[in-house]
Amino acid sequence: MIFVLMKSNGFTILAIPFLYASLVFLLVSIASNPHINLPMLLGKNTDGSFPIWSIVMFGPFLFFVRMFSTLRRLLSHEEPFTEICEGVYVGGWPCSLDKFPPKNPAVIDCTCEFPRNSEFTRSGYLCIPTWDTRSPQPSEIESAVKWACRKRALGVPVFIHCAYGHGRSVAVMCALLVALGAVDNWKDAEKMIQEKRPYIRMNSLHRKALGEWAQHRLSPMKRKNESDVSSVIMSNSLGRK
């Protein structure tokens, strides 16, 4: 619309950047559609960095989400992160040191649109790129849970984040709490997180993925007659030695 308005007033050249930005946002909206769901469109690497071609091609979108995130945090009074149980944190994208939990935790990054800050991820980093308001796949949730359990078995804190710590990261956190034996099921986990971080809001996609994960998951749940995931991982690692 801005492009058409500027073009009609004789500013065709100046209107081209607006046209380009509009096309970028259109492409992102298509790729983030639940029926397509292609988070790799932005090209985020497994180490959390973005290649040059992605920064050039998707610059308008990447710049917008960072600026919007900064503005939203300025207007919000929500804590950047919350400790749900000992050594396990959930929160938003850590753009600065004050947004990062203490004790240098390992990081599970659930975003496809924000870069990794290498200064804050010296204890380990795992990226499961996911669009905002979408959910990681059950297999990705399982991989994240196993990775986090290995870190916790070594005594390393874990920080799971998405853009704001409301949806994507909460879905993974629900699964992790079940695997660690803090709760019996992901629904109880959601309630537990809600009590400590009131503004979370998982949607139907998150709950569907968690339901499928719970039905087919490989991670054992801690019960009276079962050892927890951490114990299983530790015994397996000792067995390999």
mmCIF file of C-alpha atoms in Angstrom, residues 73 76-83 89-95 98-101 161 163-165:
data_model
loop_
_atom_site.group_PDB
_atom_site.id
_atom_site.type_symbol
_atom_site.label_atom_id
_atom_site.label_comp_id
_atom_site.label_asym_id
_atom_site.label_seq_id
_atom_site.Cartn_x
_atom_site.Cartn_y
_atom_site.Cartn_z
ATOM 1 C CA ARG A 73 10.170 -5.527 26.494
ATOM 2 C CA SER A 76 6.345 -4.978 29.516
ATOM 3 C CA HIS A 77 6.953 -5.510 33.218
ATOM 4 C CA GLU A 78 7.440 -9.258 32.828
ATOM 5 C CA GLU A 79 10.664 -10.843 34.013
ATOM 6 C CA PRO A 80 12.940 -11.855 31.107
ATOM 7 C CA PHE A 81 13.266 -15.375 32.523
ATOM 8 C CA THR A 82 11.785 -17.523 35.294
ATOM 9 C CA GLU A 83 13.255 -20.437 37.237
ATOM 10 C CA TYR A 89 14.727 -21.696 33.398
ATOM 11 C CA VAL A 90 12.311 -20.520 30.719
ATOM 12 C CA GLY A 91 12.167 -17.064 29.185
ATOM 13 C CA GLY A 92 12.571 -14.762 26.230
ATOM 14 C CA TRP A 93 15.401 -14.161 23.797
ATOM 15 C CA PRO A 94 18.501 -13.083 25.797
ATOM 16 C CA CYS A 95 19.541 -9.989 23.853
ATOM 17 C CA ASP A 98 20.677 -8.889 32.159
ATOM 18 C CA LYS A 99 18.195 -11.025 30.206
ATOM 19 C CA PHE A 100 20.246 -14.184 30.805
ATOM 20 C CA PRO A 101 19.914 -16.494 33.845
ATOM 21 C CA HIS A 161 13.891 -19.623 25.411
ATOM 22 C CA ALA A 163 10.961 -14.792 21.696
ATOM 23 C CA TYR A 164 9.187 -13.959 24.971
ATOM 24 C CA GLY A 165 9.024 -17.209 26.952
#
